[in-house]
Coordinates of C-alpha atoms in Angstrom, one line a residue:
Chain A
M141 CA -40.5 11.7 19.7
S142 CA -41.9 9.5 17.0
V143 CA -42.2 10.3 12.7
I144 CA -45.2 9.5 10.6
L145 CA -43.4 9.0 7.0
P146 CA -45.9 9.6 4.5
L147 CA -45.3 6.3 2.0
P148 CA -42.7 5.0 -0.5
R149 CA -42.8 5.0 -4.4
L150 CA -39.9 2.8 -5.1
R151 CA -37.5 3.7 -8.5
L152 CA -36.3 0.2 -9.4
P153 CA -33.8 0.0 -11.3
A154 CA -33.8 0.1 -15.3
E155 CA -30.7 -2.1 -16.1
L156 CA -33.6 -5.1 -14.8
L157 CA -37.1 -4.0 -16.9
P158 CA -37.7 -4.5 -20.5
A159 CA -36.4 -2.3 -23.2
G160 CA -39.7 0.7 -21.8
A161 CA -40.8 0.0 -19.3
D162 CA -42.2 2.8 -16.1
N163 CA -39.6 1.8 -13.3
T164 CA -41.7 2.6 -11.0
V165 CA -44.0 1.5 -8.2
F166 CA -46.3 2.5 -6.7
S167 CA -47.5 1.8 -3.1
T168 CA -51.4 0.6 -3.0
E169 CA -52.3 4.2 0.2
P170 CA -52.7 7.1 -1.7
N171 CA -51.2 9.1 -0.5
D172 CA -47.0 8.9 -1.7
L173 CA -44.6 11.2 -1.3
V174 CA -40.8 10.0 -0.3
L175 CA -39.4 8.5 -3.7
L176 CA -37.3 5.5 -2.6
E177 CA -34.9 4.8 -5.5
L178 CA -32.8 1.0 -6.0
K179 CA -30.0 0.9 -7.7
L180 CA -27.4 -1.3 -8.8
A181 CA -25.0 -1.0 -7.1
A182 CA -22.3 -4.5 -7.2
E183 CA -22.8 -8.8 -8.2
N184 CA -23.8 -8.5 -5.1
A185 CA -25.0 -5.7 -3.8
F186 CA -27.7 -3.1 -4.1
I187 CA -28.1 0.4 -3.0
L188 CA -31.4 1.7 -2.3
Y189 CA -31.3 5.9 -3.0
T190 CA -34.7 7.6 0.1
G191 CA -34.7 10.5 -2.2
A192 CA -33.1 14.0 -1.6
Q193 CA -29.3 13.1 -1.7
Q194 CA -29.4 15.9 1.8
I195 CA -28.8 15.6 5.4
H196 CA -31.8 15.8 7.1
P197 CA -33.6 13.9 9.7
R198 CA -37.4 13.1 7.4
N199 CA -33.8 10.8 5.6
A200 CA -32.6 9.7 8.6
A201 CA -36.4 8.2 9.5
T202 CA -37.1 6.7 5.9
V203 CA -33.1 6.1 6.8
Q204 CA -34.1 3.5 9.5
Q205 CA -38.1 2.6 8.6
C206 CA -36.5 0.6 5.5
C207 CA -34.0 -0.8 8.1
A208 CA -36.8 -1.8 10.4
L209 CA -39.0 -3.4 6.7
L210 CA -35.8 -5.2 5.4
Q211 CA -34.3 -6.1 9.4
P212 CA -36.5 -9.2 9.0
L213 CA -34.7 -10.7 5.8
L214 CA -31.5 -10.4 7.2
G215 CA -29.2 -13.6 7.5
Q216 CA -32.1 -15.1 5.4
E217 CA -31.8 -13.0 1.9
I218 CA -29.5 -10.4 2.9
V219 CA -26.0 -11.0 4.7
E220 CA -25.6 -7.3 5.2
L221 CA -27.1 -3.5 5.5
L222 CA -25.3 -0.8 5.6
P223 CA -27.4 3.1 6.6
S224 CA -25.8 6.1 5.9
Y225 CA -27.5 9.1 5.4
A226 CA -30.4 8.7 2.8
S227 CA -29.0 6.0 1.4
V228 CA -29.2 1.3 2.2
L229 CA -26.2 -0.6 1.2
I230 CA -28.3 -4.1 1.0
L231 CA -25.3 -7.3 0.4
F232 CA -27.2 -10.4 -0.4
N233 CA -25.1 -14.0 -0.5
P234 CA -24.8 -14.1 -5.0
L235 CA -24.7 -17.9 -4.6
Q236 CA -27.9 -18.0 -3.6
H237 CA -29.6 -14.1 -5.5
S238 CA -29.7 -12.9 -8.3
H239 CA -30.3 -9.7 -8.7
L240 CA -33.6 -10.7 -10.4
S241 CA -34.4 -12.8 -8.1
L242 CA -34.2 -10.7 -5.0
L243 CA -35.8 -7.6 -6.8
P244 CA -39.7 -8.9 -6.4
L245 CA -38.7 -9.2 -2.8
L246 CA -37.4 -5.8 -2.3
Q247 CA -39.9 -3.8 -3.3
Q248 CA -42.5 -5.7 -1.9
V249 CA -41.0 -5.2 1.8
L250 CA -40.1 -1.4 1.0
L251 CA -43.9 -1.4 -0.4
Q252 CA -45.4 -2.5 1.9
S253 CA -45.2 -0.3 4.9
S254 CA -48.3 0.4 6.6
P255 CA -49.1 3.7 8.8
A256 CA -48.7 1.8 11.7
K257 CA -45.2 0.2 10.7
Q258 CA -44.8 4.0 9.8
A259 CA -44.5 5.6 13.2
L260 CA -40.9 4.6 14.5
S261 CA -39.5 5.4 17.8
S262 CA -36.4 8.3 17.3
G263 CA -33.9 5.6 19.6
K264 CA -32.3 6.1 23.3
L265 CA -30.7 9.3 24.0
V266 CA -26.6 9.1 24.9
E267 CA -25.3 11.6 27.4
L268 CA -21.6 11.9 26.7
P269 CA -19.9 13.9 29.0
V270 CA -17.2 16.4 27.1
W271 CA -14.3 18.4 29.0
Y272 CA -14.4 21.8 27.5
S273 CA -11.3 23.2 27.3
A274 CA -8.4 25.3 25.3
Q275 CA -6.7 22.3 26.8
S276 CA -8.8 19.8 25.8
G277 CA -9.8 21.3 22.3
A278 CA -7.2 22.6 20.6
D279 CA -9.5 24.7 18.5
L280 CA -11.5 25.7 20.9
L281 CA -10.1 29.9 20.8
S282 CA -9.7 30.1 17.1
V283 CA -13.4 28.5 16.0
A284 CA -14.8 30.9 18.7
K285 CA -12.3 33.9 17.3
A286 CA -13.8 32.7 13.4
K287 CA -17.6 32.7 14.6
N288 CA -16.9 36.0 17.1
L289 CA -18.2 34.1 19.4
T290 CA -16.7 34.0 23.1
P291 CA -15.0 29.7 24.3
D292 CA -18.1 30.3 26.8
E293 CA -20.6 30.6 24.0
V294 CA -19.8 28.1 21.6
I295 CA -19.4 25.6 24.5
Q296 CA -22.7 26.7 25.7
L297 CA -24.2 26.3 21.3
H298 CA -22.0 23.0 21.1
S299 CA -24.2 21.5 24.2
S300 CA -27.6 22.9 24.5
Q301 CA -28.9 20.1 21.2
N302 CA -30.2 16.6 20.2
Y303 CA -27.8 15.1 17.9
Q304 CA -28.5 12.3 15.5
V305 CA -26.8 9.5 15.1
Y306 CA -27.1 9.5 11.0
A307 CA -24.8 7.0 10.8
I308 CA -21.7 5.0 12.0
G309 CA -18.2 4.7 9.7
F310 CA -14.9 5.7 8.5
A311 CA -13.3 3.6 11.0
P312 CA -14.9 1.2 13.6
G313 CA -17.1 3.5 16.2
F314 CA -17.0 6.7 14.0
A315 CA -20.2 8.2 14.5
Y316 CA -22.0 11.2 12.1
L317 CA -24.0 13.9 14.1
G318 CA -26.1 15.9 13.4
E319 CA -26.8 18.8 12.3
L320 CA -25.1 20.8 13.8
P321 CA -25.9 25.4 15.0
A322 CA -25.2 27.3 11.6
E323 CA -23.7 29.6 13.8
L324 CA -20.7 27.0 14.4
A325 CA -20.0 25.8 11.1
M326 CA -16.7 25.6 10.1
P327 CA -14.6 23.9 6.8
R328 CA -12.1 21.9 7.4
L329 CA -8.9 22.0 8.1
S330 CA -6.9 22.6 4.8
S331 CA -4.5 20.1 5.9
P332 CA -5.9 17.0 8.1
R333 CA -3.7 17.7 11.6
P334 CA -1.2 14.1 11.8
K335 CA -2.4 13.2 14.6
V336 CA -5.6 13.5 17.0
P337 CA -6.4 12.3 20.1
A338 CA -8.4 9.8 21.0
G339 CA -12.2 10.5 22.6
A340 CA -11.5 14.2 21.4
V341 CA -14.3 16.3 20.5
A342 CA -14.9 17.5 17.2
I343 CA -17.0 20.0 14.4
A344 CA -16.8 20.0 10.8
D345 CA -19.5 22.2 8.5
R346 CA -23.1 20.9 9.8
Q347 CA -21.8 17.7 11.8
T348 CA -20.1 16.1 15.3
A349 CA -19.0 14.0 16.2
V350 CA -16.0 11.7 19.2
Y351 CA -12.8 10.2 17.3
P352 CA -12.9 6.7 19.1
A353 CA -9.3 5.9 18.2
A354 CA -6.6 8.3 18.4
S355 CA -6.1 9.1 13.9
P356 CA -5.0 12.0 11.5
G357 CA -8.1 14.4 11.0
G358 CA -9.8 17.5 9.6
W359 CA -12.0 18.3 11.9
H360 CA -12.3 21.7 14.3
L361 CA -11.1 20.2 18.4
L362 CA -13.5 21.5 20.6
G363 CA -13.0 19.1 23.2
L364 CA -12.7 15.9 25.2
C365 CA -15.5 12.6 25.8
P366 CA -14.0 10.3 28.5
I367 CA -16.0 7.7 27.2
R368 CA -14.8 5.0 24.3
M369 CA -16.8 5.4 21.7
F370 CA -15.7 1.8 20.7
N371 CA -14.6 -1.0 22.9
P372 CA -14.0 -5.0 21.3
Q373 CA -13.9 -5.8 24.9
Q374 CA -17.2 -4.5 25.6
Q375 CA -20.9 -5.7 24.7
P376 CA -22.6 -3.2 22.9
A377 CA -19.1 -2.1 21.2
M378 CA -20.2 1.3 21.3
P379 CA -22.4 2.9 23.3
V380 CA -24.3 4.5 20.2
A381 CA -26.5 3.0 17.3
V382 CA -27.5 4.8 14.2
G383 CA -31.2 6.4 14.7
D384 CA -29.7 7.6 19.0
Q385 CA -30.3 10.9 19.8
V386 CA -27.1 12.2 21.6
R387 CA -26.6 15.2 23.9
F388 CA -23.2 16.7 25.2
I389 CA -22.5 17.6 29.1
P390 CA -19.7 20.2 29.8
V391 CA -18.1 18.8 32.5
S392 CA -14.9 20.1 34.9
E393 CA -11.6 18.6 34.0
R394 CA -11.7 16.7 37.7
E395 CA -15.2 15.5 36.8
F396 CA -13.4 14.0 33.0
Q397 CA -10.5 12.1 35.5
L398 CA -13.2 10.4 37.6
L399 CA -14.6 9.4 34.3
G400 CA -11.8 7.8 33.1
G401 CA -10.2 10.0 31.0
A402 CA -6.4 11.0 30.3
L403 CA -5.6 13.4 28.5
Chain B
M282 CA -16.4 -31.8 13.5
T283 CA -13.4 -31.8 14.3
Q284 CA -10.8 -32.8 17.8
P285 CA -9.0 -29.7 19.7
N286 CA -5.6 -30.8 19.9
H287 CA -4.3 -27.7 22.0
S288 CA -0.4 -28.9 21.6
A289 CA 0.1 -28.4 18.1
C290 CA 0.5 -25.2 16.4
L291 CA 1.8 -23.7 13.3
K292 CA 5.0 -21.7 14.7
I293 CA 5.7 -19.0 12.3
I294 CA 9.9 -19.4 12.1
S295 CA 9.6 -15.7 10.0
P296 CA 6.8 -14.0 8.7
G297 CA 8.4 -12.8 5.4
T298 CA 6.7 -9.7 3.9
L299 CA 3.5 -9.6 5.6
S300 CA 1.1 -12.7 6.6
L301 CA -2.1 -12.0 8.4
L302 CA -4.7 -14.7 9.2
Q303 CA -8.4 -14.3 7.4
D304 CA -11.2 -16.2 7.5
A305 CA -13.7 -15.7 5.3
G306 CA -14.7 -12.1 6.8
R307 CA -16.3 -10.3 9.3
F308 CA -19.9 -10.1 7.7
G309 CA -22.9 -8.2 9.3
M310 CA -20.6 -5.2 11.7
T311 CA -20.2 -2.5 9.5
A312 CA -23.1 -1.3 11.8
L313 CA -19.9 -0.6 13.8
G314 CA -18.5 0.4 11.3
L315 CA -16.2 -2.6 10.9
T316 CA -14.6 -3.6 7.7
Q317 CA -14.7 -6.7 5.5
G318 CA -11.5 -8.1 5.9
G319 CA -11.2 -11.5 4.5
P320 CA -8.9 -12.3 1.6
L321 CA -7.3 -10.5 -1.0
D322 CA -8.2 -13.5 -3.4
G323 CA -10.9 -15.4 -2.8
H324 CA -9.9 -18.1 -5.2
S325 CA -6.7 -19.4 -3.6
F326 CA -8.5 -18.8 -0.4
A327 CA -11.1 -21.3 -1.5
W328 CA -8.7 -23.7 -3.1
A329 CA -6.1 -23.9 0.0
N330 CA -8.6 -25.0 2.3
A331 CA -10.9 -27.8 -0.5
L332 CA -6.9 -29.0 -0.9
V333 CA -6.9 -30.1 3.0
G334 CA -10.7 -30.3 2.7
N335 CA -12.2 -27.3 5.2
P336 CA -15.2 -25.8 4.7
L337 CA -13.5 -23.3 2.7
H338 CA -13.7 -20.7 5.1
S339 CA -12.1 -21.2 7.3
T340 CA -9.2 -19.1 8.9
V341 CA -5.5 -19.2 6.5
I342 CA -2.5 -17.5 6.1
E343 CA -2.1 -14.6 4.0
H344 CA 1.0 -14.4 2.7
S345 CA 2.0 -11.1 0.1
I346 CA 5.8 -10.9 -1.8
G347 CA 7.9 -13.5 0.4
G348 CA 9.8 -15.0 2.6
L349 CA 7.4 -16.7 5.5
I350 CA 8.7 -19.5 7.1
V351 CA 7.0 -21.8 9.4
Q352 CA 7.5 -25.2 11.4
A353 CA 4.9 -27.8 12.2
T354 CA 4.8 -28.5 16.1
A355 CA 3.0 -31.7 15.4
G356 CA 2.1 -33.8 11.9
C357 CA -0.7 -31.7 10.0
T358 CA -1.5 -31.6 6.3
V359 CA -0.8 -28.4 4.7
A360 CA -1.4 -26.6 1.3
V361 CA -0.1 -23.9 -0.4
T362 CA -1.9 -21.7 -2.9
G363 CA -1.9 -18.6 -5.1
A364 CA 1.1 -17.5 -6.3
V365 CA 4.0 -18.5 -8.0
L366 CA 6.5 -19.1 -5.2
P367 CA 10.3 -21.6 -4.8
L368 CA 8.2 -24.0 -2.0
R369 CA 10.7 -25.5 0.2
L370 CA 10.4 -27.8 2.3
N371 CA 13.3 -29.0 5.0
G372 CA 14.7 -27.1 2.4
K373 CA 14.0 -29.2 -0.8
A374 CA 11.8 -27.9 -2.9
V375 CA 7.9 -28.9 -3.0
A376 CA 4.8 -27.8 -5.4
C377 CA 1.7 -25.7 -4.6
W378 CA -1.9 -26.4 -4.8
Q379 CA -1.6 -30.0 -3.3
A380 CA -1.9 -31.4 0.3
I381 CA 1.7 -32.5 1.8
S382 CA 2.3 -33.9 4.9
L383 CA 4.6 -32.1 7.5
K384 CA 6.0 -34.0 10.6
A385 CA 6.7 -32.7 13.8
G386 CA 9.4 -30.0 13.6
D387 CA 8.8 -30.5 9.5
E388 CA 10.3 -26.4 8.6
L389 CA 8.5 -25.1 5.1
E390 CA 9.9 -22.0 3.3
L391 CA 7.7 -20.0 1.1
G392 CA 10.1 -17.9 -1.0
Y393 CA 10.1 -14.7 -3.0
M394 CA 7.4 -14.5 -5.3
T395 CA 8.2 -14.8 -9.2
Q396 CA 4.0 -14.8 -10.5
G397 CA 1.5 -12.7 -8.5
L398 CA 2.3 -11.3 -4.9
R399 CA -0.2 -13.5 -2.2
A400 CA -0.5 -17.1 -1.0
Y401 CA -2.6 -18.4 1.2
L402 CA -1.2 -21.3 3.8
A403 CA -4.7 -24.0 5.2
V404 CA -4.2 -26.4 7.5
S405 CA -5.9 -30.3 7.4
G406 CA -9.1 -29.4 10.0
G407 CA -8.4 -25.7 10.7
F408 CA -6.3 -22.5 12.9
A409 CA -7.9 -22.3 16.5
V410 CA -8.1 -19.0 16.4
A411 CA -10.9 -16.8 19.0
L412 CA -13.1 -14.4 16.9
Q413 CA -13.8 -11.1 17.0
F414 CA -17.0 -10.1 16.3
G415 CA -17.9 -12.9 14.4
S416 CA -14.7 -13.1 12.2
S417 CA -10.8 -14.1 12.3
A418 CA -9.9 -11.6 9.2
T419 CA -6.9 -9.6 10.6
V420 CA -8.0 -5.8 10.1
M421 CA -4.9 -4.1 10.8
R422 CA -5.9 -0.6 10.4
E423 CA -9.3 -1.0 12.9
G424 CA -7.0 -2.8 15.2
V425 CA -10.0 -5.6 15.3
G426 CA -8.7 -9.6 14.0
G427 CA -5.8 -11.6 13.9
L428 CA -3.4 -14.5 16.4
Q429 CA -4.0 -11.8 19.4
Q430 CA -7.3 -10.1 18.9
D431 CA -5.7 -6.8 18.0
G432 CA -5.0 -6.2 14.5
S433 CA -2.0 -7.5 14.6
K434 CA 0.2 -9.3 11.8
L435 CA 1.6 -12.3 12.1
A436 CA 5.7 -12.1 14.3
A437 CA 8.7 -14.0 14.2
G438 CA 7.6 -16.7 17.2
D439 CA 3.9 -16.6 17.6
Q440 CA 1.9 -20.4 17.5
I441 CA -1.6 -20.3 15.4
P442 CA -3.0 -23.5 17.4
L443 CA -4.2 -26.3 14.6
A444 CA -7.7 -27.8 15.9
G445 CA -7.4 -31.0 15.1
Q446 CA -7.6 -33.3 12.0
A447 CA -10.2 -32.6 9.1
T448 CA -12.8 -34.8 8.9
L449 CA -13.4 -34.4 5.0
T450 CA -11.6 -35.1 1.8
A451 CA -9.0 -33.8 0.9
L452 CA -9.1 -32.1 -2.9
T453 CA -6.8 -34.0 -5.9
T454 CA -4.8 -30.3 -7.0
P455 CA -7.1 -28.7 -9.9
S456 CA -6.0 -28.3 -13.7
S457 CA -3.4 -26.0 -14.1
Q458 CA -5.8 -23.8 -15.9
I459 CA -7.3 -23.8 -12.8
Q460 CA -4.8 -22.7 -10.6
Q461 CA -4.0 -20.1 -12.8
F462 CA -6.8 -18.0 -12.6
S463 CA -5.8 -15.2 -10.9
L464 CA -2.2 -15.1 -11.3
P465 CA -1.9 -11.8 -13.1
P466 CA -0.7 -11.9 -16.2
L467 CA 2.8 -11.8 -16.8
A468 CA 4.8 -9.4 -17.0
S469 CA 8.8 -9.6 -16.4
A470 CA 10.4 -9.9 -20.8
A471 CA 11.7 -13.9 -19.2
A472 CA 8.3 -14.9 -18.5
L473 CA 6.6 -13.4 -21.8
A474 CA 8.8 -15.0 -24.0
R475 CA 8.0 -17.4 -21.9
A476 CA 4.1 -17.8 -22.4
E477 CA 4.5 -16.8 -26.4
Q478 CA 6.1 -20.3 -26.9
K479 CA 2.9 -21.9 -25.2
Q480 CA 0.6 -19.4 -26.9
S481 CA 0.4 -16.9 -29.0
G482 CA -1.9 -13.5 -28.6
A483 CA -0.6 -13.6 -24.2
S484 CA -1.9 -10.8 -23.2
T485 CA -0.3 -8.6 -21.0
V486 CA -3.0 -6.4 -19.8
L487 CA -5.8 -7.5 -16.7
S488 CA -8.6 -7.0 -17.5
L489 CA -10.9 -5.7 -15.2
R490 CA -14.5 -6.0 -15.6
L491 CA -16.9 -4.1 -14.1
L492 CA -21.1 -3.7 -13.3
E493 CA -22.0 0.5 -13.4
G494 CA -24.2 1.2 -11.0
Y495 CA -23.9 4.1 -8.0
Q496 CA -23.5 7.2 -9.8
H497 CA -22.6 6.1 -13.1
H498 CA -25.5 8.6 -14.8
L499 CA -23.0 11.6 -13.4
F500 CA -20.0 9.8 -15.9
S501 CA -20.8 11.0 -19.7
T502 CA -20.9 9.4 -22.5
V503 CA -17.5 10.2 -23.4
E504 CA -16.1 9.8 -20.2
R505 CA -17.0 6.5 -20.0
A506 CA -15.6 6.2 -22.9
R507 CA -12.6 7.2 -21.7
F508 CA -12.6 5.3 -19.1
Y509 CA -13.4 1.8 -21.0
L510 CA -10.6 2.8 -23.6
N511 CA -7.7 3.6 -22.5
P512 CA -5.0 1.0 -19.9
Y513 CA -4.4 2.0 -17.1
Q514 CA -0.8 1.3 -14.8
V515 CA -1.9 0.0 -10.6
S516 CA 0.0 2.4 -8.7
S517 CA 2.2 2.4 -5.9
H518 CA -0.5 3.5 -3.8
C519 CA -1.7 -0.7 -3.8
D520 CA -2.2 -2.1 -0.7
R521 CA -5.9 -4.3 1.5
M522 CA -7.6 -1.3 1.4
G523 CA -8.2 0.1 -2.4
Y524 CA -5.6 -0.2 -5.4
K525 CA -4.7 3.2 -7.0
L526 CA -4.7 3.3 -11.2
S527 CA -3.8 6.3 -13.2
G528 CA -4.0 7.1 -17.0
S529 CA -6.6 8.4 -18.0
A530 CA -8.3 11.1 -15.7
I531 CA -12.0 11.0 -15.8
S532 CA -14.2 14.2 -14.6
C533 CA -17.4 13.9 -12.6
S534 CA -20.4 16.5 -12.8
S535 CA -19.9 15.8 -8.6
R536 CA -17.0 16.1 -7.1
A537 CA -18.7 14.6 -3.3
L538 CA -21.3 13.0 -1.9
L539 CA -23.1 12.7 1.4
S540 CA -21.0 9.0 2.1
E541 CA -22.7 5.9 1.8
G542 CA -21.9 2.4 1.1
I543 CA -19.0 1.0 -0.5
S544 CA -19.1 -2.2 -1.9
L545 CA -16.1 -4.6 -2.8
G546 CA -14.7 -4.0 -5.7
A547 CA -16.0 -0.4 -6.1
V548 CA -14.1 2.1 -8.3
Q549 CA -14.2 5.9 -6.8
I550 CA -13.8 9.2 -9.0
P551 CA -12.1 11.3 -7.1
P552 CA -11.2 15.1 -7.7
D553 CA -8.1 13.8 -9.8
G554 CA -9.7 11.5 -11.8
Q555 CA -7.8 8.1 -11.3
P556 CA -9.9 5.3 -10.5
I557 CA -9.5 3.8 -7.0
V558 CA -10.5 0.6 -6.8
L559 CA -11.4 -0.7 -3.4
L560 CA -10.8 -4.1 -1.6
N561 CA -11.1 -6.0 1.5
D562 CA -10.2 -3.1 4.0
R563 CA -11.6 -0.9 2.1
Q564 CA -13.9 2.4 4.6
T565 CA -17.5 1.4 4.8
L566 CA -18.5 4.8 4.1
G567 CA -17.3 7.1 1.1
G568 CA -18.2 9.9 -0.5
Y569 CA -16.8 10.1 -3.3
P570 CA -18.8 9.7 -7.1
K571 CA -18.5 5.6 -8.4
I572 CA -18.8 4.8 -11.5
G573 CA -19.2 1.3 -10.4
T574 CA -18.0 -2.2 -9.9
V575 CA -15.0 -4.8 -10.8
L576 CA -15.9 -8.6 -10.4
S577 CA -14.8 -10.2 -7.6
L578 CA -12.8 -12.3 -9.4
D579 CA -11.5 -9.7 -11.1
C580 CA -10.5 -8.2 -7.7
W581 CA -8.1 -11.1 -6.6
R582 CA -6.7 -11.2 -10.3
L583 CA -5.8 -7.5 -9.3
A584 CA -4.8 -8.1 -6.0
Q585 CA -2.8 -10.0 -6.9
T586 CA -1.1 -7.7 -9.7
P587 CA 2.2 -5.7 -8.5
P588 CA 2.2 -1.3 -9.7
G589 CA 3.0 -0.8 -12.7
S590 CA 1.1 -3.3 -14.5
L591 CA -1.6 -2.2 -16.8
V592 CA -4.8 -2.9 -16.7
Q593 CA -8.0 -1.9 -18.5
F594 CA -11.7 -1.6 -17.3
S595 CA -14.9 -3.7 -19.7
Q596 CA -18.8 -2.9 -18.8
L597 CA -20.9 -6.2 -18.2
D598 CA -24.5 -5.8 -17.6
S599 CA -25.9 -7.4 -14.8
Y600 CA -27.0 -11.1 -16.2
Q601 CA -23.6 -11.0 -17.7
V602 CA -22.3 -10.3 -14.9
H603 CA -25.2 -13.3 -13.1
N604 CA -24.1 -15.9 -15.8
T605 CA -20.1 -15.2 -15.4
L606 CA -20.0 -16.1 -11.2
A607 CA -22.5 -19.0 -11.9
L608 CA -20.5 -20.6 -14.8
Y609 CA -16.9 -19.4 -12.6
R610 CA -19.3 -22.2 -9.8
A611 CA -19.5 -24.4 -11.7
G612 CA -15.7 -24.8 -12.5
F613 CA -15.6 -24.5 -8.9
S614 CA -18.3 -26.8 -7.3
P615 CA -19.0 -30.6 -8.6
A616 CA -15.6 -31.2 -7.4
A617 CA -16.2 -29.2 -4.3
K618 CA -19.2 -31.5 -4.2
A619 CA -17.4 -35.1 -4.9
A620 CA -15.2 -34.5 -1.9
H621 CA -17.7 -33.2 0.2
P622 CA -21.2 -34.2 -0.3
Q623 CA -22.6 -32.3 3.0
H624 CA -21.2 -28.8 2.0
A625 CA -23.0 -28.9 -2.5
A626 CA -24.9 -25.9 -1.5
T627 CA -21.5 -23.7 0.1
Q628 CA -22.8 -21.1 1.7
E629 CA -19.1 -19.3 1.8
P630 CA -19.2 -15.7 -0.3
L631 CA -16.3 -17.2 -3.3

């Protein structure tokens, strides 16, 4: 599957331009639809917004495209690219560059995209086994009750679609996956649990995730995944990356244990 | 560049309040959710290395509050910079901000700090510590970096191997102005009296210069005026992740946003309106509105500032920010260039 993106318009930080100057730059192609916006973030950073601030596959594709365009500058002009749902934080080395010196380059790179370069693969598909049960997922029954479903229907809904990896953050290896079916959408717990176990598969709003390590957490727990989401001793340290697809595969307690899981 | 000497170590007799191995920080790993880490006071960190002739990004011990005692198992040269503290070599007072020769068996004690919160101990040639994700920086919350590559703080009995002698020339002791660069305003009455004798009009409010950015447009003119005109107090919620301030509450037209990348020094305004300045061990992504970002130079000063101190924000535009950073580097570089011509165009994030 690939996503064809419309060509971008780019809005530049007004602070860096002469007073009264129009700060929107168009690509030379006719059908601009995506409005990218560069804003100041810090003495060594811009933040690039990729259109309306919402969780949407089109935003994810635009973020991926922008990261791909900026990637060749990484290690040169840019020292860090931090993608999220609808933004990319761009850090540069302030010893070599200023906002003003980097702006023309970013403008050129972000507007250079040709239709061929915009065809993006949607990343790899990663299957993650999950032992769903009341024993391994403390909130499975309460979610089912709140949503007027049986626990099996909850499991069925959660495991019957692919999820997009929108962002990685909060803690090492924590991948934000979306979008959860609307039938399962639940607000976060009113007070977070002091301890969520490592491997916990959890939902909140229209998102789902696997906790990489034991931590406090306010999401609803449905089951346990035996695959380590962050292992510093392994290469790569994470089974997923931003842009990948994830699908949850229900397994039994026995299979969970055989795959290395422990309650 | 350096000769490994695996038998030579710096042994931790007592780690004091908190001692962490830090290099310049972990970059390029946010795709895994790993934060930056690195020294809270980049000025004192870089000078500790410069004084013993190391590349400026070399691994050092970042020590907080006081009580660190180390013993050399072989001859080496060290320097201690940062907070004002009583430094003792085998029980005898010695000065900070200079190269100090240690013989095998010598004990160096960093006493409790009287001004500032962080001190840096560098050893000539650096520590031979395995890198994890490209850095030795210890991030306790993530369990990453440090001596055992598990994010643990230094403990009594730890032996940190020395990499060998530095081949660069050590810098001479910097001027008192450079030594005091990142130290917070003097807070105690006695210290204040001393300062007033030296120079009249010494301020006790730390100025935090800020570049507006991110969601600054979501804060009204009135809220921004409130933010800049009122001093804030450093609360007790302050650590390597960030400093929570207390004072006039700031309201924002938006409560929560999609999570996005957070830079060092970002000032986040949560629903209670009390600003949080995010520092080295911050979460990589966050969804609270941000009014802008404090200059790195002032983040270093903030990290030296104890709870209860007063700070006040002021606004710089991007041109003033670039000038301020260039002037700071010009003050550091000539000395560094003279001593290390091969490092004239230093790459380290100062």
